[in-house]
Coordinates of C-alpha atoms and ligand atoms in Angstrom, one line a residue:
M24 CA -8.7 -7.0 36.0
H25 CA -7.5 -10.3 34.9
R26 CA -4.8 -8.6 32.8
R27 CA -3.3 -6.6 35.2
I28 CA -2.5 -9.5 37.6
H29 CA -1.2 -11.2 34.7
F30 CA 1.1 -8.4 34.4
S31 CA 2.5 -8.4 37.7
V32 CA 3.1 -11.6 38.1
W33 CA 5.1 -11.9 34.6
Y34 CA 6.7 -8.3 35.7
L35 CA 7.6 -10.3 39.5
L36 CA 9.5 -13.2 37.7
G37 CA 11.3 -11.3 35.4
V38 CA 12.6 -9.0 38.1
F39 CA 13.7 -12.4 39.8
L40 CA 15.4 -14.1 37.5
L41 CA 17.5 -10.9 36.9
I42 CA 18.5 -10.7 40.0
A43 CA 19.7 -14.6 39.9
I44 CA 21.4 -13.6 37.2
I45 CA 23.6 -10.5 37.9
H46 CA 23.8 -12.0 41.4
G47 CA 25.3 -14.7 40.0
F48 CA 27.7 -12.7 37.8
V49 CA 28.9 -10.4 40.3
N50 CA 29.9 -13.6 42.1
S51 CA 31.5 -15.7 39.9
Q52 CA 33.7 -13.8 38.4
N53 CA 36.1 -16.5 36.8
T54 CA 36.8 -17.5 40.3
E55 CA 37.3 -21.4 41.1
R56 CA 35.1 -23.0 43.6
I57 CA 37.8 -26.2 45.3
P58 CA 36.9 -28.2 47.6
Y59 CA 38.8 -27.5 51.4
S60 CA 40.6 -30.8 50.5
K61 CA 42.2 -29.3 47.2
F62 CA 43.1 -26.2 49.0
K63 CA 45.0 -28.0 51.7
E64 CA 46.7 -30.1 49.0
Y65 CA 47.7 -26.6 47.2
L66 CA 49.0 -25.7 50.2
N67 CA 51.0 -28.6 51.0
K68 CA 52.8 -28.5 47.4
G69 CA 53.5 -24.8 48.0
L70 CA 51.3 -23.7 45.0
V71 CA 49.3 -21.0 47.2
K72 CA 50.5 -17.6 46.9
Q73 CA 48.4 -15.6 49.3
V74 CA 45.1 -16.1 50.8
Y75 CA 42.4 -13.8 52.3
I76 CA 40.8 -15.2 55.2
G77 CA 37.2 -14.1 55.5
V78 CA 34.2 -14.8 57.8
D79 CA 33.1 -18.1 56.3
V80 CA 35.0 -18.3 53.1
I81 CA 38.6 -18.0 52.2
H82 CA 39.5 -16.5 49.3
G83 CA 43.2 -16.9 47.9
E84 CA 45.1 -17.1 44.3
V85 CA 47.1 -20.0 43.4
I86 CA 50.5 -19.9 41.1
G87 CA 49.7 -20.2 37.6
E88 CA 51.2 -22.0 35.4
E89 CA 54.8 -21.4 34.7
G90 CA 55.7 -18.2 32.7
S91 CA 52.3 -17.0 33.7
R92 CA 52.6 -13.7 36.6
K93 CA 49.0 -13.9 37.2
G94 CA 47.7 -16.4 39.6
K95 CA 44.5 -18.2 39.5
P96 CA 41.9 -17.0 42.1
F97 CA 40.1 -19.8 43.9
V98 CA 37.3 -19.5 47.0
V99 CA 37.1 -22.0 49.3
A100 CA 34.4 -22.9 52.5
K101 CA 36.0 -22.6 55.8
V102 CA 36.3 -25.4 57.6
D103 CA 37.2 -25.4 61.1
D104 CA 41.0 -26.3 61.0
P105 CA 42.8 -24.7 64.0
D106 CA 46.3 -25.5 62.2
L107 CA 45.8 -23.7 59.1
V108 CA 47.8 -20.5 60.1
R109 CA 50.6 -22.4 61.3
E110 CA 50.6 -24.3 57.9
L111 CA 50.3 -21.0 56.3
E112 CA 53.5 -20.0 58.1
K113 CA 55.3 -23.1 57.1
H114 CA 55.0 -22.5 53.8
K115 CA 55.4 -18.8 53.2
V116 CA 52.2 -17.6 52.5
E117 CA 51.0 -14.1 52.4
Y118 CA 47.9 -14.4 54.8
S119 CA 45.7 -11.8 56.0
G120 CA 42.0 -11.3 57.1
Q121 CA 40.0 -9.5 54.9
F122 CA 38.3 -6.4 55.6
E123 CA 35.2 -8.0 53.9
N124 CA 32.1 -5.7 53.9
P125 CA 29.4 -8.2 53.1
W126 CA 26.6 -5.3 52.6
V127 CA 28.5 -3.4 50.2
K128 CA 28.7 -6.8 47.8
E129 CA 25.1 -7.2 48.7
L130 CA 24.1 -3.8 47.4
V131 CA 25.9 -4.2 44.0
S132 CA 24.1 -7.8 43.7
W133 CA 20.4 -7.3 45.1
V134 CA 19.7 -3.3 45.6
L135 CA 21.3 -2.0 42.3
P136 CA 19.4 -4.3 39.7
M137 CA 16.4 -3.5 42.1
L138 CA 16.6 0.3 41.5
I139 CA 17.4 -0.1 37.8
L140 CA 14.2 -2.3 37.6
F141 CA 12.5 0.3 39.6
A142 CA 13.1 3.1 36.9
V143 CA 12.0 0.9 34.5
W144 CA 8.7 0.5 36.1
I145 CA 8.3 3.9 36.7
V146 CA 9.0 5.0 32.8
V147 CA 6.6 2.1 31.5
F148 CA 4.1 3.0 33.9
K149 CA 4.2 6.9 32.7
K150 CA 3.4 5.8 29.3
V151 CA 0.5 2.9 30.3
G152 CA -0.8 5.7 32.5
P153 CA -2.4 4.6 36.2
G154 CA -5.3 4.0 34.8
G155 CA -4.4 1.2 32.6
S156 CA -5.8 3.3 29.3
I157 CA -2.8 3.6 26.7
M158 CA -2.5 7.1 27.0
S159 CA -0.1 7.2 23.8
F160 CA -1.8 5.2 21.4
A161 CA -4.9 7.8 21.7
K162 CA -2.4 10.5 20.2
T163 CA -3.1 11.1 16.6
K164 CA -0.6 9.6 14.5
A165 CA -1.3 12.3 11.7
K166 CA 1.7 13.6 9.9
L167 CA 1.7 17.8 10.3
Y168 CA 3.4 19.8 7.5
S169 CA 4.1 22.8 8.3
K170 CA 3.3 25.8 6.1
D171 CA 6.7 25.7 4.5
E172 CA 6.9 22.1 4.1
T173 CA 4.4 21.6 1.5
T174 CA 6.1 22.6 -1.5
V175 CA 3.3 20.6 -4.0
T176 CA 1.6 23.7 -6.0
F177 CA -1.3 23.7 -8.3
D178 CA 1.3 24.1 -11.3
D179 CA 2.2 20.1 -10.3
V180 CA -0.9 18.8 -11.3
A181 CA -2.3 18.8 -14.4
G182 CA -5.2 17.7 -16.2
V183 CA -7.7 18.2 -13.8
E184 CA -8.5 21.7 -14.3
E185 CA -12.2 21.7 -13.1
A186 CA -11.4 20.1 -9.4
K187 CA -8.6 22.8 -9.4
E188 CA -11.5 25.5 -9.9
E189 CA -13.5 24.5 -7.0
L190 CA -10.5 24.6 -4.9
I191 CA -9.2 27.8 -6.0
E192 CA -12.7 29.3 -3.6
L193 CA -10.9 27.1 -0.8
I194 CA -7.4 28.2 -1.3
D195 CA -8.9 31.7 -1.3
F196 CA -10.7 31.6 2.4
L197 CA -7.8 29.6 3.4
K198 CA -5.8 32.5 2.9
N199 CA -7.9 35.1 4.2
P200 CA -10.2 33.5 6.6
D201 CA -10.9 37.2 8.3
K202 CA -12.5 38.8 4.8
F203 CA -15.2 35.7 4.8
R204 CA -15.5 35.9 8.6
N205 CA -16.5 39.6 8.4
L206 CA -18.9 39.1 5.7
G207 CA -20.0 36.2 7.6
G208 CA -20.5 33.6 4.9
K209 CA -20.8 30.0 5.1
V210 CA -17.8 28.4 3.9
P211 CA -18.2 24.5 3.1
K212 CA -16.5 22.0 5.9
G213 CA -15.5 19.3 4.0
F214 CA -14.1 18.8 0.6
L215 CA -14.5 15.0 -0.7
L216 CA -12.3 14.1 -3.2
I217 CA -13.7 11.4 -5.4
G218 CA -12.1 9.6 -8.7
P219 CA -9.8 6.4 -9.5
P220 CA -6.6 5.6 -8.1
G221 CA -3.8 7.5 -9.2
T222 CA -5.2 10.1 -10.3
G223 CA -3.6 12.8 -8.6
K224 CA -6.0 13.2 -5.2
T225 CA -3.3 12.8 -2.6
L226 CA -1.5 15.4 -4.7
L227 CA -4.1 17.7 -5.3
A228 CA -5.0 17.8 -1.3
R229 CA -1.2 18.5 -0.7
A230 CA -1.6 21.4 -3.6
V231 CA -3.7 23.2 -1.5
A232 CA -2.0 23.1 1.0
G233 CA 0.9 24.5 -0.7
E234 CA -1.3 27.0 -2.7
A235 CA -2.9 28.1 0.4
K236 CA 0.6 28.2 2.7
V237 CA -1.0 26.4 5.6
P238 CA -0.1 23.5 7.9
F239 CA -1.9 20.5 6.6
F240 CA -2.7 17.4 9.0
S241 CA -2.4 14.3 6.7
M242 CA -3.5 10.7 7.8
S243 CA -4.8 7.6 6.3
G244 CA -8.3 6.0 7.1
S245 CA -6.7 3.2 8.2
E246 CA -4.4 4.7 10.9
F247 CA -7.6 5.3 12.6
V248 CA -8.8 1.9 13.4
E249 CA -7.1 -0.1 15.9
M250 CA -7.0 -2.7 17.6
F251 CA -8.2 -1.4 21.0
V252 CA -11.7 -0.1 21.4
G253 CA -12.1 3.3 21.0
V254 CA -8.6 4.1 20.2
G255 CA -9.9 5.6 16.9
A256 CA -12.2 7.7 18.4
A257 CA -9.7 9.3 20.3
R258 CA -7.4 9.6 17.7
V259 CA -10.0 11.7 15.9
R260 CA -10.9 14.1 19.3
D261 CA -7.0 14.7 19.2
L262 CA -6.5 15.5 15.7
F263 CA -9.2 17.8 15.6
H264 CA -7.7 19.4 18.9
Q265 CA -4.4 19.8 17.7
A266 CA -6.2 21.1 14.7
Q267 CA -7.7 23.8 16.2
Q268 CA -4.6 25.5 17.6
K269 CA -2.9 25.6 14.4
A270 CA -6.0 27.2 12.8
P271 CA -6.3 28.0 9.6
C272 CA -5.2 24.4 8.7
I273 CA -6.0 21.6 6.4
I274 CA -6.7 18.1 8.1
F275 CA -6.4 15.3 5.1
I276 CA -8.1 12.0 5.7
D277 CA -6.5 10.2 2.8
E278 CA -8.9 6.7 1.8
L279 CA -11.7 7.7 3.8
D280 CA -13.3 4.6 2.7
A281 CA -11.3 2.5 5.4
L282 CA -13.1 4.4 8.2
G283 CA -16.2 5.5 6.6
K284 CA -17.7 2.4 5.5
T285 CA -21.6 2.4 6.0
R286 CA -22.4 1.3 9.5
G287 CA -23.9 -1.9 10.1
G288 CA -22.8 -3.2 6.9
S289 CA -20.7 -6.4 8.0
S290 CA -21.3 -8.1 11.2
L291 CA -18.0 -9.4 11.4
G292 CA -16.1 -8.7 14.8
G293 CA -14.1 -5.4 14.7
H294 CA -16.3 -3.3 13.3
D295 CA -17.9 -1.6 16.1
E296 CA -14.5 0.3 16.6
R297 CA -14.8 1.6 12.9
E298 CA -18.2 2.4 13.3
Q299 CA -17.2 4.2 17.0
T300 CA -14.5 6.3 15.0
L301 CA -17.0 7.2 12.2
N302 CA -19.2 8.4 14.9
Q303 CA -17.0 10.5 16.7
L304 CA -15.7 12.0 13.1
L305 CA -18.8 12.8 12.4
V306 CA -19.6 14.5 16.0
E307 CA -16.2 16.3 15.3
M308 CA -17.6 17.5 11.9
D309 CA -20.7 18.9 13.1
G310 CA -18.7 20.4 16.4
F311 CA -16.0 22.7 14.8
D312 CA -16.7 26.1 13.2
S313 CA -15.3 26.2 10.0
R314 CA -14.9 30.0 10.1
K315 CA -11.9 29.6 12.3
G316 CA -10.5 28.4 9.1
I317 CA -10.2 24.3 9.7
I318 CA -11.0 22.6 6.5
V319 CA -11.2 18.5 6.5
M320 CA -10.5 17.2 3.1
A321 CA -11.0 13.7 2.0
A322 CA -9.8 11.3 -0.8
T323 CA -12.0 8.0 -1.7
N324 CA -12.3 6.0 -4.6
R325 CA -15.1 4.0 -3.5
P326 CA -17.8 6.9 -2.5
E327 CA -20.4 3.9 -3.1
I328 CA -19.3 2.7 0.0
L329 CA -19.4 5.5 2.2
D330 CA -21.7 6.0 4.6
P331 CA -24.3 8.4 3.6
A332 CA -23.9 10.6 7.0
L333 CA -20.4 11.4 6.1
L334 CA -22.1 13.4 2.8
R335 CA -24.9 15.5 4.4
P336 CA -24.5 19.1 4.7
G337 CA -22.0 20.2 6.8
R338 CA -19.9 17.1 6.9
F339 CA -18.2 16.4 3.3
D340 CA -20.7 18.5 1.1
R341 CA -19.0 19.1 -1.8
Q342 CA -18.0 16.6 -3.8
I343 CA -15.4 17.0 -6.3
L344 CA -14.8 14.5 -9.2
V345 CA -10.9 13.9 -10.1
D346 CA -11.6 11.9 -13.2
R347 CA -9.2 10.3 -15.4
P348 CA -7.5 13.1 -17.8
D349 CA -8.6 13.4 -21.5
I350 CA -5.7 13.4 -24.0
N351 CA -5.3 17.3 -23.3
G352 CA -4.7 16.4 -20.0
R353 CA -2.4 13.9 -20.3
E354 CA -0.4 15.8 -22.5
K355 CA 0.0 18.3 -19.6
I356 CA 0.8 15.8 -16.4
L357 CA 3.4 14.0 -19.1
Q358 CA 5.1 17.9 -19.6
V359 CA 4.9 18.3 -15.6
H360 CA 6.7 14.8 -15.0
A361 CA 8.9 15.5 -18.3
R362 CA 10.2 18.5 -16.3
Q363 CA 12.4 16.0 -14.5
V364 CA 14.0 14.3 -17.9
K365 CA 16.0 15.3 -20.4
L366 CA 13.8 14.6 -23.4
G367 CA 14.8 14.5 -27.2
K368 CA 14.1 17.6 -29.3
E369 CA 12.1 14.9 -31.7
V370 CA 9.7 13.7 -28.5
D371 CA 6.4 14.5 -29.1
L372 CA 4.1 14.1 -26.2
R373 CA 0.8 15.0 -27.8
V374 CA 1.3 11.8 -30.0
I375 CA 2.4 9.8 -26.4
A376 CA -0.9 10.8 -24.8
S377 CA -2.9 9.8 -27.7
R378 CA -1.4 6.3 -27.7
T379 CA -2.2 6.5 -23.5
P380 CA -6.1 6.6 -23.3
G381 CA -7.4 5.2 -19.8
F382 CA -4.1 6.2 -18.0
V383 CA -4.0 8.0 -14.7
G384 CA -1.3 10.5 -13.8
A385 CA 0.2 7.4 -12.1
D386 CA 0.9 5.6 -15.1
L387 CA 2.0 8.4 -16.9
A388 CA 4.3 9.3 -14.0
N389 CA 5.0 5.6 -14.6
V390 CA 5.8 5.9 -18.3
V391 CA 8.0 8.7 -17.9
N392 CA 10.4 7.5 -15.1
E393 CA 10.5 4.3 -17.1
A394 CA 11.7 6.1 -20.5
A395 CA 14.3 7.7 -18.3
L396 CA 15.3 4.1 -16.7
L397 CA 15.5 2.8 -20.1
G398 CA 17.7 5.8 -21.5
A399 CA 20.2 5.1 -18.9
R400 CA 20.3 1.4 -19.5
R401 CA 20.9 2.2 -23.0
N402 CA 23.7 4.9 -22.1
K403 CA 21.8 7.7 -24.2
S404 CA 22.4 11.1 -23.3
E405 CA 18.5 12.2 -23.8
V406 CA 15.1 10.2 -23.8
G407 CA 13.6 10.0 -26.9
M408 CA 10.3 8.3 -28.4
P409 CA 11.6 5.1 -28.6
E410 CA 11.9 5.1 -25.1
L411 CA 8.7 6.6 -24.3
E412 CA 6.9 3.7 -26.5
E413 CA 8.4 1.0 -24.9
A414 CA 7.9 2.8 -21.5
I415 CA 4.0 2.4 -22.6
D416 CA 3.9 -1.2 -23.1
R417 CA 5.8 -2.1 -20.0
V418 CA 3.5 0.1 -18.0
V419 CA 0.1 -1.2 -20.1
A420 CA 1.1 -4.8 -19.5
G421 CA 3.7 -5.1 -16.8
L422 CA 7.2 -6.2 -17.5
E423 CA 8.1 -7.6 -20.7
K424 CA 9.1 -11.2 -20.6
K425 CA 10.9 -12.1 -23.2
S426 CA 12.8 -14.6 -21.6
R427 CA 9.6 -16.7 -20.9
I428 CA 10.0 -19.5 -22.8
M429 CA 6.6 -20.5 -24.6
S430 CA 6.2 -23.9 -26.9
K431 CA 6.4 -23.1 -30.8
K432 CA 2.6 -24.6 -30.5
E433 CA 1.5 -21.9 -27.8
R434 CA 3.1 -19.5 -30.0
E435 CA 1.6 -20.4 -32.7
I436 CA -1.8 -19.9 -30.6
V437 CA -1.3 -16.6 -29.6
A438 CA 0.0 -15.7 -32.9
Y439 CA -3.3 -17.0 -34.6
H440 CA -5.0 -15.7 -31.1
E441 CA -4.1 -12.0 -31.7
S442 CA -4.0 -11.8 -35.5
G443 CA -8.0 -12.3 -35.3
H444 CA -8.5 -10.2 -33.0
A445 CA -6.6 -7.3 -35.2
L446 CA -8.3 -8.5 -38.5
V447 CA -11.4 -8.2 -37.3
A448 CA -10.9 -5.0 -35.7
T449 CA -9.8 -3.7 -39.2
F450 CA -12.6 -5.3 -41.2
L451 CA -15.4 -3.4 -38.6
P452 CA -16.8 -0.3 -39.8
H453 CA -16.9 0.9 -36.4
T454 CA -13.6 0.5 -34.7
D455 CA -10.5 2.0 -33.8
P456 CA -7.3 1.3 -35.9
V457 CA -5.3 -1.1 -34.7
H458 CA -1.7 0.2 -33.8
K459 CA 0.2 -2.6 -32.7
V460 CA 0.3 -6.2 -32.9
S461 CA 2.3 -8.6 -30.0
I462 CA 3.4 -11.7 -28.9
I463 CA 5.3 -10.8 -26.8
P464 CA 4.4 -12.1 -23.5
R465 CA 3.5 -9.9 -20.5
G466 CA 2.8 -9.9 -17.1
I467 CA 1.4 -13.4 -15.8
A468 CA -1.8 -13.3 -17.6
A469 CA -1.6 -11.6 -21.0
L470 CA 0.4 -13.3 -23.6
G471 CA 0.4 -11.3 -26.6
Y472 CA -2.2 -8.3 -27.2
T473 CA -3.7 -5.4 -29.8
Q474 CA -3.3 -2.2 -29.4
Y475 CA -5.8 0.2 -30.8
L476 CA -5.7 4.0 -31.6
P477 CA -8.5 5.7 -30.7
G478 CA -9.2 8.8 -32.5
E479 CA -10.4 10.5 -29.4
D480 CA -11.6 9.9 -26.2
R481 CA -15.0 8.4 -25.8
Y482 CA -17.5 9.4 -23.4
L483 CA -20.6 7.6 -25.7
M484 CA -20.6 4.4 -27.5
T485 CA -23.6 3.8 -30.3
K486 CA -24.9 0.3 -30.4
S487 CA -23.0 -0.5 -33.5
E488 CA -19.8 0.5 -31.6
L489 CA -20.4 -1.7 -29.1
L490 CA -21.6 -4.7 -31.2
D491 CA -18.3 -4.4 -33.3
R492 CA -16.1 -4.4 -29.6
L493 CA -18.0 -7.5 -28.8
C494 CA -16.8 -8.8 -32.3
I495 CA -13.3 -7.8 -31.6
A496 CA -13.7 -9.5 -28.4
L497 CA -14.6 -13.2 -30.0
G498 CA -12.3 -12.8 -32.9
G499 CA -9.3 -14.1 -30.8
R500 CA -10.8 -17.6 -30.2
V501 CA -12.9 -17.6 -33.4
A502 CA -9.4 -17.6 -35.3
E503 CA -8.1 -20.3 -32.8
E504 CA -11.0 -22.3 -34.0
I505 CA -11.1 -21.6 -37.4
I506 CA -7.3 -22.4 -37.8
F507 CA -6.7 -25.5 -35.5
G508 CA -10.3 -26.9 -35.0
E509 CA -10.2 -26.2 -31.2
V510 CA -10.0 -23.6 -28.6
S511 CA -7.4 -22.9 -25.9
T512 CA -7.9 -21.2 -22.5
G513 CA -6.2 -18.8 -23.8
A514 CA -9.7 -16.7 -24.5
H515 CA -10.9 -17.0 -21.2
D516 CA -10.4 -13.0 -20.4
D517 CA -11.8 -12.0 -24.2
L518 CA -14.6 -14.5 -22.9
Q519 CA -15.4 -12.5 -20.0
K520 CA -15.2 -9.3 -21.5
A521 CA -17.9 -10.2 -24.5
T522 CA -20.0 -11.3 -21.4
Q523 CA -19.7 -8.2 -19.9
I524 CA -20.2 -5.9 -22.8
A525 CA -23.1 -8.5 -23.9
R526 CA -24.8 -7.7 -20.1
R527 CA -24.7 -4.3 -19.8
M528 CA -25.5 -3.9 -23.6
V529 CA -28.9 -5.6 -22.5
K530 CA -29.3 -5.2 -18.6
E531 CA -27.8 -1.1 -18.5
F532 CA -28.6 0.3 -22.1
G533 CA -31.7 -1.2 -22.9
M534 CA -30.3 -2.0 -26.4
S535 CA -32.3 -5.6 -26.5
E536 CA -35.2 -5.4 -28.6
R537 CA -36.9 -8.2 -26.6
L538 CA -36.0 -6.7 -23.4
G539 CA -36.8 -3.4 -24.2
L540 CA -35.9 -0.1 -22.8
V541 CA -35.5 -1.2 -19.8
T542 CA -32.5 -0.9 -16.6
F543 CA -32.4 -3.3 -14.9
E544 CA -29.4 -2.3 -12.9
R545 CA -29.4 0.1 -10.0
E546 CA -26.9 2.8 -11.2
R547 CA -24.4 3.0 -8.1
K548 CA -22.8 5.9 -8.7
S549 CA -25.4 7.5 -6.9
L550 CA -26.3 4.9 -4.6
F551 CA -24.8 7.8 -1.9
L552 CA -28.0 9.5 -2.3
D553 CA -30.4 7.3 -0.8
N554 CA -29.0 5.0 2.1
G555 CA -27.2 2.6 -0.3
L556 CA -28.2 -0.9 1.5
G557 CA -27.8 -3.6 -0.3
V558 CA -27.8 -4.1 -3.9
G559 CA -30.3 -6.9 -4.4
K560 CA -32.3 -7.5 -7.5
D561 CA -35.0 -6.1 -8.6
Y562 CA -36.1 -8.0 -11.1
S563 CA -37.9 -11.5 -10.9
E564 CA -36.4 -14.7 -11.7
Q565 CA -38.6 -14.9 -14.9
T566 CA -36.9 -11.6 -16.2
A567 CA -33.2 -13.0 -14.8
Y568 CA -33.5 -15.6 -17.2
E569 CA -34.8 -13.6 -20.0
I570 CA -31.7 -11.6 -19.8
D571 CA -29.2 -14.2 -19.7
L572 CA -31.1 -15.7 -22.9
E573 CA -30.9 -11.7 -24.6
V574 CA -27.0 -12.2 -23.5
K575 CA -26.2 -15.3 -25.2
R576 CA -28.3 -14.5 -28.2
L577 CA -26.3 -11.6 -28.5
I578 CA -23.2 -13.6 -28.1
D579 CA -23.9 -16.2 -30.6
E580 CA -25.0 -14.0 -33.3
T581 CA -21.5 -12.1 -33.1
Y582 CA -19.9 -15.2 -33.0
D583 CA -21.4 -16.0 -36.6
R584 CA -20.2 -12.4 -38.0
V585 CA -16.8 -13.0 -36.7
K586 CA -16.4 -16.1 -37.9
E587 CA -17.7 -14.9 -41.4
I588 CA -14.8 -12.5 -41.0
L589 CA -12.4 -14.0 -40.5
E590 CA -13.3 -17.0 -42.9
T591 CA -13.6 -14.5 -45.7
H592 CA -10.0 -13.6 -44.7
R593 CA -8.4 -16.4 -44.3
D594 CA -5.4 -15.6 -46.3
K595 CA -4.5 -12.6 -44.3
L596 CA -5.3 -14.4 -41.0
E597 CA -2.8 -17.1 -42.4
H598 CA -0.1 -13.7 -43.3
L599 CA -0.3 -12.0 -40.3
A600 CA 0.2 -14.6 -37.9
K601 CA 3.4 -15.7 -39.8
V602 CA 4.6 -12.2 -39.6
L603 CA 3.9 -12.1 -36.2
L604 CA 5.9 -15.2 -35.2
E605 CA 8.9 -13.9 -37.4
K606 CA 8.9 -10.4 -36.0
E607 CA 6.9 -10.8 -32.8
V608 CA 5.6 -7.4 -33.4
V609 CA 3.9 -6.2 -36.4
E610 CA 3.0 -2.1 -36.4
G611 CA 1.4 0.7 -38.0
E612 CA 2.4 0.9 -41.2
E613 CA 3.6 -2.4 -41.8
F614 CA 0.0 -3.9 -40.6
K615 CA -1.9 -2.0 -42.9
R616 CA 0.3 -3.4 -45.5
I617 CA -0.6 -6.8 -44.7
V618 CA -4.1 -6.2 -44.2
S619 CA -4.7 -4.6 -47.8
L620 CA -3.0 -7.1 -49.7
Ligands
ADP713 P1 -4.6 9.2 -5.6 O1 -4.2 9.5 -4.5 O2 -5.8 9.6 -6.5 O3 -4.5 7.4 -5.5 P2 -1.6 10.0 -6.0 O4 -2.4 11.7 -5.5 O5 -0.8 9.8 -5.0 O6 -3.0 9.7 -6.8 O7 -1.0 10.2 -7.2 C1 0.2 9.5 -7.3 C2 1.3 9.8 -8.1 O8 1.0 10.2 -9.5 C3 1.5 11.3 -8.0 O9 2.4 11.1 -7.1 C4 2.1 12.3 -9.2 O10 3.2 12.2 -9.5 C5 1.2 11.6 -10.1 N1 0.4 12.4 -10.5 C6 -1.3 11.7 -10.3 N2 -1.8 12.6 -11.0 C7 -1.4 13.6 -11.1 C8 -1.7 14.9 -11.7 N3 -3.1 15.1 -12.2 N4 -0.7 15.9 -12.3 C9 0.6 15.3 -12.1 N5 1.0 13.7 -11.2 C10 0.0 13.1 -10.9
MG714 MG1 -4.3 8.5 -2.5
ZN715 ZN1 -7.4 -12.1 -27.0

C-alpha cells in the first residue's frame, strides 16, 4: 500500500513540474518583459513599431538595432492610461486590438501536457497491471531457438562419446514421439549433464536440439532468481506453459545449481525466493506428461550441492557424465576446432593432444584460437606447430608476461626452484618425463613452471607414484634451501599441493600404516544420493590429531628424500639453473643432455 501512495505523490509532483516548465516556455519565447515606464520611454523616442493591445497586456515590437529588420518583441502589463491611443497616433505607431483568445493558449500550455502525461500513465499502468503485480516480469526470459535455428549437431561435439550414446535414445524419442507413445513406453523426463566447466555440456544440449530438430528453450538457472519473491516461480510456470504449446521440444536449464541448491541450507535472506522457484520447478516436472514430447535437460558442474529432490525418479533421473576428454577425445576436439583454421601440413594434432592432459573442450578451443591469432600476428599463411605449442603455454598459465621485470636475484631463485622440481622428477622412478622447464613468468601467480609429458591418461595412481609426486612438489623449495640457505615465498603453492597430496593419502586412500585402511573423508560425489546435509567430520579430535601427525611425518620423510637427491646431483642442479638463466626455457632433448652429463 505504502509503495503505491508514494508512487502517486511522486508522479503528481513530476506532473506539476513538467506543466510549469511547459507553461513557462510557451509564454516566454524570448519576449522581453518591460515596465510600463520603459514602454512609454520607447514610445516617446519613436522606437515602437507596432502594438497589439490585449485585455490586460500589451504586446509590441520595438525597432531593433540598425540594419536588422526584425523588431524585438516585448510585453508590458497594461496600466490605466487613457492617453495611450492619442500618443500612439502622435508617434504614428501601428496599433490594433488583439484577437487574443486566452483559452487557446491555456489549452496549449495546460491541457496538452496533461494529455501527454495521461497517455504515459496509461502505458505504465498497462505494464504494471492494476493489481500491482508486475506482469511482464513473470514472463519467462528463456531464449527460444526454433528448430531451424539450432545449427549445432553431434559433429560439433567431440570426445564425449558415452554421453552422446546416452542421448541418442532421447533424440529418437523427440524425432518420433508417436512411436513411443503408441507402445506406451515411459520416457525419462529429465536429463542432467554433469561435468567440470568447459567440457561441452551446454554445447551438447544444443546439439541434441539440433539433431532432433525441435525447438529449444534455453535459460540459465540464475535467470529465474529475481529480487521479487514469486517472480521466479511464475517464470517457471510460464516456461513450462510455453513449452507445452511447442512440444515436442527441449527445455534446457543451464547452471542448474544456481537454482537447485539444497533447500534450507542457508539462513541468509533471499533464499525464500529460490526455494519457491525450486519448488515450482519440482511441481512442474511432476506435472507434465513426458509423452507429449517435452524433455527437460539441465547442466551443472556441482551436482553435490543440488537438492536431492531434483534427482528423484520422475525428475532428473538420468544423469549423464560429461567428463574431461582423454587423449583421443582431445585429438577429436582439436580436429573439430581446427576446421575453422588453416593448419600447416606438419601439424600433428595427436602431439598437441598428448601435451594437454586435463584440458577441457573450452581450453582446446582456446588453444586453436590463440594459435590462429599468433599465426596472423606473424603473417603466416597457415598455423604451424610452433604457434600451437605456444598457444598451449599461453592457455596453461595465462598470457606470457615477458615484460614483467624481475630482479636478478629473483630470477636466480626461480631458476633454481624450477631446476629443483625438474631434477627430482628426473631422478625418481615413478614420474613422468620432464617436457619443459621455463622461468618466463606467466599470469599473476606462477613465476616459472615445469611441464611433464605423461605417457597416458591416469585414472589410478600407486602409492609410490603419489610419493614421487610429493617429492616433485617439494623439489623447488629444497633446491632454494640448498643453494641459498634460506627459502622464499615462491614455494607457497608447492607446499599447498604437497600437503593436499599427503592429506589425501592419509585420509582418503588408506595409505598410512599407522592409521590403516580407513578413509576419513566422506565421498562427496555420492552425496546427492543421501540427503547431503552438512559435511561434518565423522572422526574424533584424537584421530584428527593423529592424521595431522601422519601428514607431517609423510612430508618430513619426503623432505629428507628430496634433499638427498638434490645434494647428490648438485652439479646438475647448478648447471641446469645456469642454462635456464641464460635461455629462459629448456626443452626435451637439451634437458636430457644436461641431466645425463
Ligand atoms: P560447459 O557448458 O560444459 O561449461 P560449453 O558447452 O559452454 O561448456 O563449452 C564452451 C566451448 O568450448 C564450446 O562452445 C566449444 O567451442 C568448446 N567445447 C567444449 N567442449 C567441447 C567438445 N566436447 N567438443 C568440441 N568443442 C567443445
Ligand atoms: Mg555451460
Ligand atoms: Zn614450485
